[in-house]
Short mmCIF file of C-alpha atoms and ligand atoms in Angstrom, two decimals:
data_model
loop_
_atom_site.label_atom_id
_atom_site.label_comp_id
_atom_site.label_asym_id
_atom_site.label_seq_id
_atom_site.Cartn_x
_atom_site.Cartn_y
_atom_site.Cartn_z
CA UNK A 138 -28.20 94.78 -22.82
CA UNK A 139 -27.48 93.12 -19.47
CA UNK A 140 -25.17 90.56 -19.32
CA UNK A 141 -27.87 87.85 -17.81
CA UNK A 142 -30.16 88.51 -20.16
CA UNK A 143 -27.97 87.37 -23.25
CA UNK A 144 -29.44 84.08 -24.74
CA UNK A 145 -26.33 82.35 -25.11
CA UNK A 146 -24.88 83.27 -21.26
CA UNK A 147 -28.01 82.12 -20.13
CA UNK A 148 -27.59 78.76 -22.19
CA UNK A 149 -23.89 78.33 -20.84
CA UNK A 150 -25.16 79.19 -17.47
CA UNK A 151 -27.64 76.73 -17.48
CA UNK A 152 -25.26 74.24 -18.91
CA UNK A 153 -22.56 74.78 -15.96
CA UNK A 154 -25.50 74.45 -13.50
CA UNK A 155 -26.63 71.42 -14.67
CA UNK A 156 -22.92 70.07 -14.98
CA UNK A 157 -22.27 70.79 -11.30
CA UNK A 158 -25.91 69.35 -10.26
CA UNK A 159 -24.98 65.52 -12.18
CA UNK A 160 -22.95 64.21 -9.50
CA UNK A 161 -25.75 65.15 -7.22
CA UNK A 162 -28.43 63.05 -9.81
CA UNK A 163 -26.95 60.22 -11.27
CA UNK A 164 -26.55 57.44 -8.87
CA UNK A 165 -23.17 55.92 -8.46
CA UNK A 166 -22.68 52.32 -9.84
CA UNK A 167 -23.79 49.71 -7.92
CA UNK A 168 -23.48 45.90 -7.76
CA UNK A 169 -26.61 44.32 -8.96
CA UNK A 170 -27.28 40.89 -6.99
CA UNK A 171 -29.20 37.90 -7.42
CA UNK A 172 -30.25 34.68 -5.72
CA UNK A 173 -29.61 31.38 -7.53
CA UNK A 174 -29.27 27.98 -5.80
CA UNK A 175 -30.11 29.92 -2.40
CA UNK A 176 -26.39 31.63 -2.90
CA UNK A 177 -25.75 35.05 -3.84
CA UNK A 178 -24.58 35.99 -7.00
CA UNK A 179 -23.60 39.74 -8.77
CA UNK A 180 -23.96 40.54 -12.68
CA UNK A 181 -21.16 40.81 -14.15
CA UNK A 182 -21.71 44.12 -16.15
CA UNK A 183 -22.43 45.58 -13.16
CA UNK A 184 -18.81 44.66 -11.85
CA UNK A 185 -17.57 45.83 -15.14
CA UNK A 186 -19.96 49.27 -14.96
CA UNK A 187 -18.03 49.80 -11.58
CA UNK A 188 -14.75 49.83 -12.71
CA UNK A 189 -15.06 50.82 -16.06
CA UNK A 190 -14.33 47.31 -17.56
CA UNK A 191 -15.74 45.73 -20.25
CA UNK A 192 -17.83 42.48 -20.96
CA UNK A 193 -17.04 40.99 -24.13
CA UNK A 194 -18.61 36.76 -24.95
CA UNK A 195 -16.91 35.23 -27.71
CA UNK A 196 -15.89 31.72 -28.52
CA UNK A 197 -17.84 30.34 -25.48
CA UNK A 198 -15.30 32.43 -23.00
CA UNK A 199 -16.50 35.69 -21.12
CA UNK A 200 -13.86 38.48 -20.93
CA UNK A 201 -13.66 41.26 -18.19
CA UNK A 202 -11.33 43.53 -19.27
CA UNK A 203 -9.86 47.09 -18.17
CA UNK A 204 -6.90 48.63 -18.76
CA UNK A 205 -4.77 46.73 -16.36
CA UNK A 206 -6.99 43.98 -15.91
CA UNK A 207 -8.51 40.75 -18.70
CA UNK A 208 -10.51 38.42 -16.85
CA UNK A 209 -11.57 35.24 -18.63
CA UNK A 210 -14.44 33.08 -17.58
CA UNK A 211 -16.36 30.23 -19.07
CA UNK A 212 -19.91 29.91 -18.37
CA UNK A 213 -21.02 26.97 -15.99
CA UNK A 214 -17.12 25.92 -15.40
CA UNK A 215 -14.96 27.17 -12.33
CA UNK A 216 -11.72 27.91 -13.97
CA UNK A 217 -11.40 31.07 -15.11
CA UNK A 218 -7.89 33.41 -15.82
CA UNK A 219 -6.79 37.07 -14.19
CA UNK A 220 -4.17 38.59 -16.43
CA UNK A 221 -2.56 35.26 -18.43
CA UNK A 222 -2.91 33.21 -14.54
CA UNK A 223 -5.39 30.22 -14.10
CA UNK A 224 -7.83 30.75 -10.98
CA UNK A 225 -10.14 28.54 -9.97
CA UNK A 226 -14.16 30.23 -8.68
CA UNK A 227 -15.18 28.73 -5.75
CA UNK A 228 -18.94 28.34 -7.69
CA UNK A 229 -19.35 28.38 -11.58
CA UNK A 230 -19.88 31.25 -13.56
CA UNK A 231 -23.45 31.34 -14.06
CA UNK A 232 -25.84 32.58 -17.19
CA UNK A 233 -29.39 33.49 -17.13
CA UNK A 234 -31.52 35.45 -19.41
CA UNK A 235 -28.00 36.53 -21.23
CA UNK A 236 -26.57 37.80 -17.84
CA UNK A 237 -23.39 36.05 -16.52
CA UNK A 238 -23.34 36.05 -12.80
CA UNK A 239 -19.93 35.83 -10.56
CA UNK A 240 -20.76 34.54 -7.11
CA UNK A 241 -20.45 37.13 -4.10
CA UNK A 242 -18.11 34.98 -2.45
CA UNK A 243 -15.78 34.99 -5.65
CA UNK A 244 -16.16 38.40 -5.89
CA UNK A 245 -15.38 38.93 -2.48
CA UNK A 246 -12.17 36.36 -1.97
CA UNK A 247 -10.72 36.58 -5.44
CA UNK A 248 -11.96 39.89 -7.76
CA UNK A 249 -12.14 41.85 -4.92
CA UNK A 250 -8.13 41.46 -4.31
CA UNK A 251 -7.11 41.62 -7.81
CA UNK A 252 -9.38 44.12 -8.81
CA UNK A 253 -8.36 46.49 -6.15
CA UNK A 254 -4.76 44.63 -4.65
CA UNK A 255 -4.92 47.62 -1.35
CA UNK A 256 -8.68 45.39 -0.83
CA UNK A 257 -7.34 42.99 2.06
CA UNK A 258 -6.34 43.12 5.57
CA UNK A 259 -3.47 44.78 6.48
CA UNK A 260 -0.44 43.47 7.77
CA UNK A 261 3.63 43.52 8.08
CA UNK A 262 5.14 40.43 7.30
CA UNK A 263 8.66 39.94 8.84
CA UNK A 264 8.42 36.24 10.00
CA UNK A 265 7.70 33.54 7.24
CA UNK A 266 7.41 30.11 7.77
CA UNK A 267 8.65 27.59 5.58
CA UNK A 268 7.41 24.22 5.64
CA UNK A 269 9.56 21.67 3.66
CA UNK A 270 6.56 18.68 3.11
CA UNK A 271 6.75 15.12 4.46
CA UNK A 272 10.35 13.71 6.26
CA UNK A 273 11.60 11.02 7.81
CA UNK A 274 9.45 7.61 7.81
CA UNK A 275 7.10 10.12 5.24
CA UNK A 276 9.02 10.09 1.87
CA UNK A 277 5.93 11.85 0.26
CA UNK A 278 5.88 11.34 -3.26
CA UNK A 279 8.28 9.09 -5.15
CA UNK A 280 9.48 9.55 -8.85
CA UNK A 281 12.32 7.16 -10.25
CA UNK A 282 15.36 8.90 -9.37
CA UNK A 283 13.88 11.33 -5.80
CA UNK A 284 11.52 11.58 -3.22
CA UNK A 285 9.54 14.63 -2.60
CA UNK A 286 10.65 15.17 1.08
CA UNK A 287 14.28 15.82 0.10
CA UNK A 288 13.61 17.88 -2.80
CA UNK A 289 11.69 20.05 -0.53
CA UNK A 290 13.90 20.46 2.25
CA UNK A 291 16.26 21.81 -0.80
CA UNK A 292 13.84 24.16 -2.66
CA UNK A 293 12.85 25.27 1.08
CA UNK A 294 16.39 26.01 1.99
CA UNK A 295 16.65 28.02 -1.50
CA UNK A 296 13.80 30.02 -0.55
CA UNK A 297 15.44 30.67 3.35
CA UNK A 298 18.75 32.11 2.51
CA UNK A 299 16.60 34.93 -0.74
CA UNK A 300 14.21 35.79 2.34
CA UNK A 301 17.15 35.83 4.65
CA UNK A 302 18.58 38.11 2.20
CA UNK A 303 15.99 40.06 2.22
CA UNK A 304 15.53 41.12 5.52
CA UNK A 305 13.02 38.42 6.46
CA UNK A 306 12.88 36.22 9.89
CA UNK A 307 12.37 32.63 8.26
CA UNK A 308 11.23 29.70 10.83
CA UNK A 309 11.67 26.15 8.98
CA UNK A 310 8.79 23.12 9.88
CA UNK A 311 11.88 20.75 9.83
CA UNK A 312 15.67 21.34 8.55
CA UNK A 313 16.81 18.46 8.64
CA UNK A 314 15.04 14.38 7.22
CA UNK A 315 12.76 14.46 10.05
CA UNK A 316 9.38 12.99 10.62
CA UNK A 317 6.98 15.80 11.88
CA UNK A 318 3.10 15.62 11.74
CA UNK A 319 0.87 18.13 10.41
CA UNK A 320 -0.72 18.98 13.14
CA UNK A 321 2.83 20.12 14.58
CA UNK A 322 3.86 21.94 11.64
CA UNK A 323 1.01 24.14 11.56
CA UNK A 324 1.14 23.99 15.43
CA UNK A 325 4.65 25.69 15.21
CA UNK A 326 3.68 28.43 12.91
CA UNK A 327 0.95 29.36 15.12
CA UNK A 328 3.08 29.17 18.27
CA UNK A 329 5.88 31.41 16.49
CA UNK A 330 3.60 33.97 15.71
CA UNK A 331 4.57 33.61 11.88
CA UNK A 332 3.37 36.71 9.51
CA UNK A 333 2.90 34.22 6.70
CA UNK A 334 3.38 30.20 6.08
CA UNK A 335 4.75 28.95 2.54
CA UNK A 336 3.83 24.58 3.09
CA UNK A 337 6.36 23.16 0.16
CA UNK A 338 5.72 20.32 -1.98
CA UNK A 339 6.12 18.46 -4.83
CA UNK A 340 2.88 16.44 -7.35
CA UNK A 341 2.28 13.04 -7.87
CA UNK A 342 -0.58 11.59 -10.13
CA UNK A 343 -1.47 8.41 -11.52
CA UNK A 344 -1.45 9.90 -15.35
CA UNK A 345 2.11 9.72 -15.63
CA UNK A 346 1.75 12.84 -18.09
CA UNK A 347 0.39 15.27 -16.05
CA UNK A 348 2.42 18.07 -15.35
CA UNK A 349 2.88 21.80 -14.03
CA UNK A 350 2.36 24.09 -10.90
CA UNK A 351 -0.20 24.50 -8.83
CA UNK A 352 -0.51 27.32 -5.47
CA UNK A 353 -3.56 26.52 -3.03
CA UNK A 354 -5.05 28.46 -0.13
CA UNK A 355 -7.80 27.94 2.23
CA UNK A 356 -11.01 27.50 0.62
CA UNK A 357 -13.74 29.99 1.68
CA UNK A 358 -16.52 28.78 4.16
CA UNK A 359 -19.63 27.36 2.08
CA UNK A 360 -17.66 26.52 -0.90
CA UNK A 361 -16.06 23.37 -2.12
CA UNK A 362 -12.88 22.73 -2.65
CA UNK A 363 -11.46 22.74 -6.07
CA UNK A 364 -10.53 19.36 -6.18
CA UNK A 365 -13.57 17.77 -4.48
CA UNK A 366 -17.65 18.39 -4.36
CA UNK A 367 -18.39 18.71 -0.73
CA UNK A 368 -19.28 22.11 0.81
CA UNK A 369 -18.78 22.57 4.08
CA UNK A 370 -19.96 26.11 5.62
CA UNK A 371 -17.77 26.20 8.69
CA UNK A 372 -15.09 28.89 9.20
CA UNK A 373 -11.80 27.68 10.33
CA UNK A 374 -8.81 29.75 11.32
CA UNK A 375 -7.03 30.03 7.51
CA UNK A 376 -10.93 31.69 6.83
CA UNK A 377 -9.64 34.82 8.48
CA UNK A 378 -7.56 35.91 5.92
CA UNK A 379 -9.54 34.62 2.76
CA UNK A 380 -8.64 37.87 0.84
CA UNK A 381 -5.04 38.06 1.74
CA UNK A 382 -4.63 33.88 1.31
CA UNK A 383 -6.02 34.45 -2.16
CA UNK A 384 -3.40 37.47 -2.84
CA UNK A 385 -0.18 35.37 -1.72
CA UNK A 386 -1.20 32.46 -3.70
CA UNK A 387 -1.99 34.40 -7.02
CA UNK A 388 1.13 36.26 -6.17
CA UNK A 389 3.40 33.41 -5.88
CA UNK A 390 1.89 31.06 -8.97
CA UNK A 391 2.51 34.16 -10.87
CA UNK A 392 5.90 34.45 -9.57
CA UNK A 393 6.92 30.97 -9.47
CA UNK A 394 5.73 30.46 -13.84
CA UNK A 395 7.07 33.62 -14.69
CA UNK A 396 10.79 32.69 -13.06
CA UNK A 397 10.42 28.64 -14.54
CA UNK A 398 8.26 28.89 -17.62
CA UNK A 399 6.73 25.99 -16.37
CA UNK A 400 2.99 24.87 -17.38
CA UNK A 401 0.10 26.61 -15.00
CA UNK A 402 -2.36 24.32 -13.52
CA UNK A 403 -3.67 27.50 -11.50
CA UNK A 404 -4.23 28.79 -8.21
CA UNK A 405 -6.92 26.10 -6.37
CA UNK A 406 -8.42 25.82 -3.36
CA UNK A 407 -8.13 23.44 -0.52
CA UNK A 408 -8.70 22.67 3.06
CA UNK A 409 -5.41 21.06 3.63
CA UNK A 410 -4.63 20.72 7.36
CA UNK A 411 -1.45 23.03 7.23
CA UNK A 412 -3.46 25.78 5.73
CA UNK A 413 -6.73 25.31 7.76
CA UNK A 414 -5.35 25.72 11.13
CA UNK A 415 -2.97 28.54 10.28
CA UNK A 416 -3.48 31.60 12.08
CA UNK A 417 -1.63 33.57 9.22
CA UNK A 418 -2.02 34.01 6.06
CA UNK A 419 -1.48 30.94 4.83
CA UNK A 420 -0.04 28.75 1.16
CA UNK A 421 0.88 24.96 -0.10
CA UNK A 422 2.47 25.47 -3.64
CA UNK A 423 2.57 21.75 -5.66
CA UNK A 424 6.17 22.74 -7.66
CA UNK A 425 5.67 19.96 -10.15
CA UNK A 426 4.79 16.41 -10.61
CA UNK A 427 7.24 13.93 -9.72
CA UNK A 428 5.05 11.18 -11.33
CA UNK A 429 5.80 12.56 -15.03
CA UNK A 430 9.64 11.08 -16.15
CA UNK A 431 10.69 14.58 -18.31
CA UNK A 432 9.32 16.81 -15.15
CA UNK A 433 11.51 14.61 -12.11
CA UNK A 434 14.49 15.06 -14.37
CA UNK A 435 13.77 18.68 -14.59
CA UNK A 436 12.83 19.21 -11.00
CA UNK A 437 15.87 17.36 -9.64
CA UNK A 438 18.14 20.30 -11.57
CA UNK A 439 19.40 22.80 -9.19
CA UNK A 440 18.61 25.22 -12.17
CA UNK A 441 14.77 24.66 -11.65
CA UNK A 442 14.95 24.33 -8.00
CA UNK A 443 16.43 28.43 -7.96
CA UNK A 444 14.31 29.59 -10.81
CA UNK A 445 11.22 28.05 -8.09
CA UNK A 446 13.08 29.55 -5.06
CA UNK A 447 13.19 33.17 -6.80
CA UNK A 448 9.51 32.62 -7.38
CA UNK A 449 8.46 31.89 -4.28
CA UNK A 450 10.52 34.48 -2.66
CA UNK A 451 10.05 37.28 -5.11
CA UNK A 452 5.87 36.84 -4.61
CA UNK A 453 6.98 37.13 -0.42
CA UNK A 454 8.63 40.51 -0.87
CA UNK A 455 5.77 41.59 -3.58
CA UNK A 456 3.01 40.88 -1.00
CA UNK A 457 4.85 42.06 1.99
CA UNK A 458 4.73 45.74 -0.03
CA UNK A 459 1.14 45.25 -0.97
CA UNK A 460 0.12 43.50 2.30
CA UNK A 461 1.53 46.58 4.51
CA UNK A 462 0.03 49.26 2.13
CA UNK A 463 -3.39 47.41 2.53
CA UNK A 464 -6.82 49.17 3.14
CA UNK A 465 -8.98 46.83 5.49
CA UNK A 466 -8.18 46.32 9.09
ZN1 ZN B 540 3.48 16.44 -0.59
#
């Protein structure tokens, strides 16, 4: 007998064809999208089919989870977690028919990044600037025993010498307690040609027991911020690096609670003047709330202050890694 014409070579040749022919047949995964409230949305098994995650509901949360990733949502609410970290959607995770439904611009800005971290625009960062908040005349927020601008001129000057240290060219706002406007500070970083800007503050709130961190970049154009209802659809200058804005800031809340064990009150988004106009990639961390007695005694500790500083700085040199090994031009 021939070899060809035994049944079982022809079944194993058969086989082999048809295993090299399924690549050819069986369409990749693709996003599925939607339209809901004349705004794009994308399923989220779909997402999860891509990447090989997996969508699990349970106690009113949604989980997203691979093997290095665990997304959390909550259907019709904007906060949502990436691996332990509170993020905040720019629209609501929405829920029709049993679907859940991520917006395209929160996939875009904020899955898209963490998903994939080589997903944003590539860059070298060797100039930060550092932007101690308020001065002078501006004492910024005021707790019992400190005001805000001279505990960020000292958690600023923390973070200058670890970057110095690190090879970094750091550009301050202000070194010394002086008045400068907003406009000026981002002004400056523009002018210097900063990499990235790092805008330093410290909380206030009239519930004297709110506490904990908070890291906010630029929001996305047609999206609200987190803190307010308004959209507004025009792009500004920080919209040019909404991928890379949303990378440093999840980067440097991580950082920042993982260094002070602090409470996370998540990364947020805002159109804050220093973070609008910046031509960099651009953050305003919120390093705790001066308003709340046990945190002001806390944050006034030099102890807290470095565990903050090593935060912020160990997020710079993470990014700069990520940011130079980046994919998208
Ligand atoms: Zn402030």
């Amino acid at each position: 007998m021939k070899f060809f014409e035994h049944i079982t070579v022809k079944i194993f040749a058969v086989f082999i064809l048809a295993l090299w022919l399924m690549p050819v047949f069986s369409a990749p995964p693709k996003l599925r999208t939607a339209t809901f409230f004349k705004r794009q949305y994308i399923s989220l098994y779909s997402i999860a089919n891509m990447y090989r995650f997996r969508v699990t509901a349970r106690g009113g949360r949604v989980y997203m989870t691979g093997r290095y990733h665990s997304f959390s949502f909550t259907p019709e609410k904007m906060a949502a977690s990436f691996n332990g970290v509170q993020i905040t959607l720019c629209h609501s995770l929405y829920q029709k028919n049993g679907v859940y439904y991520v917006s395209k611009m929160d996939y875009d800005t904020m899955l898209m990044p963490l998903i994939n971290r080589h997903k944003m625009r590539k860059h070298y960062v060797k100039t930060v600037f550092l932007d101690p908040g308020h001065g002078g005349r501006d004492v910024g927020a005021e707790g019992r025993y400190y005001y805000e601008k001279s505990l960020t001129l000292r958690l600023a000057s923390k973070v200058r010498s670890l970057l110095v240290k690190n090879g970094f060219r750091v550009i301050m706002s202000r070194r010394s307690d002086a008045f400068i406007s907003l406009k000026d500070r981002v002004a400056a970083a523009n002018k210097y040609k900063a990499d990235i800007m790092v805008s330093i503050h410290f909380n206030s709130a009239a519930n004297k027991k709110v506490y904990g961190l908070e890291t906010y970049c630029m929001t996305p154009a047609g999206a609200s911020s987190s803190n307010a209802s308004k959209i507004d659809y025009k792009k500004y200058p920080g919209n040019n690096f909404d991928r890379n804005n949303f990378a440093l800031a999840y980067l440097m809340q991580r950082a920042m609670l993982s260094y002070s064990k602090a409470l996370d009150r998540g990364v947020k988004h805002a159109r804050f003047l220093v973070i609008k106009e910046a031509k960099m990639p651009a953050v305003l961390v919120e390093c705790g709330f001066l308003s709340n007695p046990t945190s002001e005694k806390i944050i006034g500790n030099d102890r807290y202050l470095n565990q903050i500083a090593k935060g912020i700085a160990h997020s710079i040199v993470n990014y700069r890694r990520v940011a130079s090994e980046a994919s998208l031009k």
